[in-house]
PDB file of C-alpha atoms in Angstrom:
ATOM      1  CA  MET U   1       0.000   0.000   0.000  1.00  0.00           C
ATOM      2  CA  THR U   2       1.477   3.359  -0.975  1.00  0.00           C
ATOM      3  CA  THR U   3       1.826   6.163   1.552  1.00  0.00           C
ATOM      4  CA  ARG U   4      -0.692   8.303  -0.302  1.00  0.00           C
ATOM      5  CA  HIS U   5      -3.259   5.504  -0.375  1.00  0.00           C
ATOM      6  CA  ARG U   6      -2.583   4.688   3.267  1.00  0.00           C
ATOM      7  CA  LEU U   7      -3.154   8.277   4.413  1.00  0.00           C
ATOM      8  CA  PHE U   8      -6.294   8.553   2.306  1.00  0.00           C
ATOM      9  CA  HIS U   9      -7.572   5.252   3.701  1.00  0.00           C
ATOM     10  CA  THR U  10      -6.944   6.420   7.274  1.00  0.00           C
ATOM     11  CA  ARG U  11      -8.958   9.592   6.736  1.00  0.00           C
ATOM     12  CA  ILE U  12     -12.028   7.804   5.437  1.00  0.00           C
ATOM     13  CA  GLY U  13     -11.640   4.623   7.436  1.00  0.00           C
ATOM     14  CA  PRO U  14     -13.714   3.666  10.433  1.00  0.00           C
ATOM     15  CA  GLY U  15     -13.198   5.532  13.667  1.00  0.00           C
ATOM     16  CA  PHE U  16     -13.655   4.706  17.309  1.00  0.00           C
ATOM     17  CA  SER U  17     -17.034   4.715  19.049  1.00  0.00           C
ATOM     18  CA  LEU U  18     -17.781   7.539  21.489  1.00  0.00           C
ATOM     19  CA  ASP U  19     -17.203   5.207  24.452  1.00  0.00           C
ATOM     20  CA  GLU U  20     -13.856   4.070  23.023  1.00  0.00           C
ATOM     21  CA  ALA U  21     -12.845   7.669  22.295  1.00  0.00           C
ATOM     22  CA  ALA U  22     -13.638   8.722  25.871  1.00  0.00           C
ATOM     23  CA  ARG U  23     -11.653   5.765  27.251  1.00  0.00           C
ATOM     24  CA  ILE U  24      -8.685   6.515  24.974  1.00  0.00           C
ATOM     25  CA  ARG U  25      -8.644  10.185  25.988  1.00  0.00           C
ATOM     26  CA  LYS U  26      -8.717   9.276  29.689  1.00  0.00           C
ATOM     27  CA  GLN U  27      -6.042   6.591  29.321  1.00  0.00           C
ATOM     28  CA  MET U  28      -3.731   8.926  27.375  1.00  0.00           C
ATOM     29  CA  THR U  29      -3.288  11.031  30.523  1.00  0.00           C
ATOM     30  CA  GLU U  30      -2.546   7.955  32.659  1.00  0.00           C
ATOM     31  CA  VAL U  31      -0.343   5.798  30.390  1.00  0.00           C
ATOM     32  CA  ALA U  32       3.075   6.469  28.847  1.00  0.00           C
ATOM     33  CA  ARG U  33       2.956   7.486  25.187  1.00  0.00           C
ATOM     34  CA  GLY U  34       3.279   4.689  22.689  1.00  0.00           C
ATOM     35  CA  THR U  35       2.063   2.012  25.099  1.00  0.00           C
ATOM     36  CA  LEU U  36      -1.711   2.384  24.713  1.00  0.00           C
ATOM     37  CA  PRO U  37      -3.183  -0.573  22.788  1.00  0.00           C
ATOM     38  CA  CYS U  38      -5.906  -0.198  20.169  1.00  0.00           C
ATOM     39  CA  PRO U  39      -9.223  -1.570  21.502  1.00  0.00           C
ATOM     40  CA  HIS U  40      -9.910  -3.246  18.121  1.00  0.00           C
ATOM     41  CA  CYS U  41      -6.702  -4.883  16.934  1.00  0.00           C
ATOM     42  CA  GLY U  42      -4.245  -4.617  19.854  1.00  0.00           C
ATOM     43  CA  SER U  43      -1.605  -2.609  17.940  1.00  0.00           C
ATOM     44  CA  PHE U  44      -0.153   0.367  19.766  1.00  0.00           C
ATOM     45  CA  LEU U  45      -1.796   3.738  19.131  1.00  0.00           C
ATOM     46  CA  GLN U  46       0.415   6.487  17.740  1.00  0.00           C
ATOM     47  CA  GLU U  47      -0.078  10.115  18.798  1.00  0.00           C
ATOM     48  CA  ILE U  48       0.865  13.047  16.583  1.00  0.00           C
ATOM     49  CA  THR U  49       0.541  16.393  18.368  1.00  0.00           C
ATOM     50  CA  GLY U  50       0.468  19.906  16.993  1.00  0.00           C
ATOM     51  CA  ALA U  51      -0.212  23.289  18.554  1.00  0.00           C
ATOM     52  CA  GLY U  52      -2.551  25.909  17.225  1.00  0.00           C
ATOM     53  CA  VAL U  53      -3.494  29.331  18.507  1.00  0.00           C
ATOM     54  CA  GLY U  54      -5.048  28.713  21.889  1.00  0.00           C
ATOM     55  CA  GLU U  55      -5.217  24.928  21.610  1.00  0.00           C
ATOM     56  CA  ARG U  56      -3.346  21.661  21.206  1.00  0.00           C
ATOM     57  CA  VAL U  57      -4.539  19.146  18.626  1.00  0.00           C
ATOM     58  CA  SER U  58      -3.574  15.473  18.719  1.00  0.00           C
ATOM     59  CA  LEU U  59      -4.193  12.840  16.082  1.00  0.00           C
ATOM     60  CA  VAL U  60      -4.330   9.373  17.604  1.00  0.00           C
ATOM     61  CA  LEU U  61      -4.131   6.628  15.019  1.00  0.00           C
ATOM     62  CA  CYS U  62      -3.682   2.911  14.770  1.00  0.00           C
ATOM     63  CA  ASP U  63      -1.443   1.610  12.013  1.00  0.00           C
ATOM     64  CA  GLY U  64      -2.916  -1.860  12.458  1.00  0.00           C
ATOM     65  CA  CYS U  65      -6.586  -1.213  11.654  1.00  0.00           C
ATOM     66  CA  GLY U  66      -6.503   2.390  10.385  1.00  0.00           C
ATOM     67  CA  ARG U  67      -8.874   3.813  13.000  1.00  0.00           C
ATOM     68  CA  SER U  68      -8.165   7.362  14.109  1.00  0.00           C
ATOM     69  CA  LEU U  69      -9.312   9.992  16.567  1.00  0.00           C
ATOM     70  CA  VAL U  70      -8.711  13.754  16.788  1.00  0.00           C
ATOM     71  CA  LEU U  71      -8.445  15.308  20.256  1.00  0.00           C
ATOM     72  CA  ARG U  72      -8.559  19.064  20.806  1.00  0.00           C
ATOM     73  CA  GLU U  73      -7.662  20.765  24.089  1.00  0.00           C
ATOM     74  CA  ALA U  74      -7.861  24.474  24.807  1.00  0.00           C
ATOM     75  CA  ASN U  75      -4.801  26.043  26.438  1.00  0.00           C
ATOM     76  CA  SER U  76      -6.885  26.753  29.563  1.00  0.00           C
ATOM     77  CA  GLU U  77      -7.407  22.980  29.951  1.00  0.00           C
ATOM     78  CA  LEU U  78      -3.672  22.382  29.494  1.00  0.00           C
ATOM     79  CA  ARG U  79      -2.715  24.897  32.204  1.00  0.00           C
ATOM     80  CA  SER U  80      -5.013  23.227  34.743  1.00  0.00           C
ATOM     81  CA  LYS U  81      -3.192  19.860  34.396  1.00  0.00           C
TER      82      LYS U  81
END
């Protein structure tokens, strides 16, 4: 699978349910990065983080099954941690 096809597939592929997304977000604050398993296939979830004006955006994706999740946090939430 080419990189272009793989990225395109990830964007339109299935995502996580709302319950799974909530669990993943909670676990990301408790577990070391790169050690959180995917609830569907067991592969490790990869986090790519970027900063915008007033917020931090993270893309959490699984290379195994192609599921992904976007998390957005306002800077006010980050300061309270």
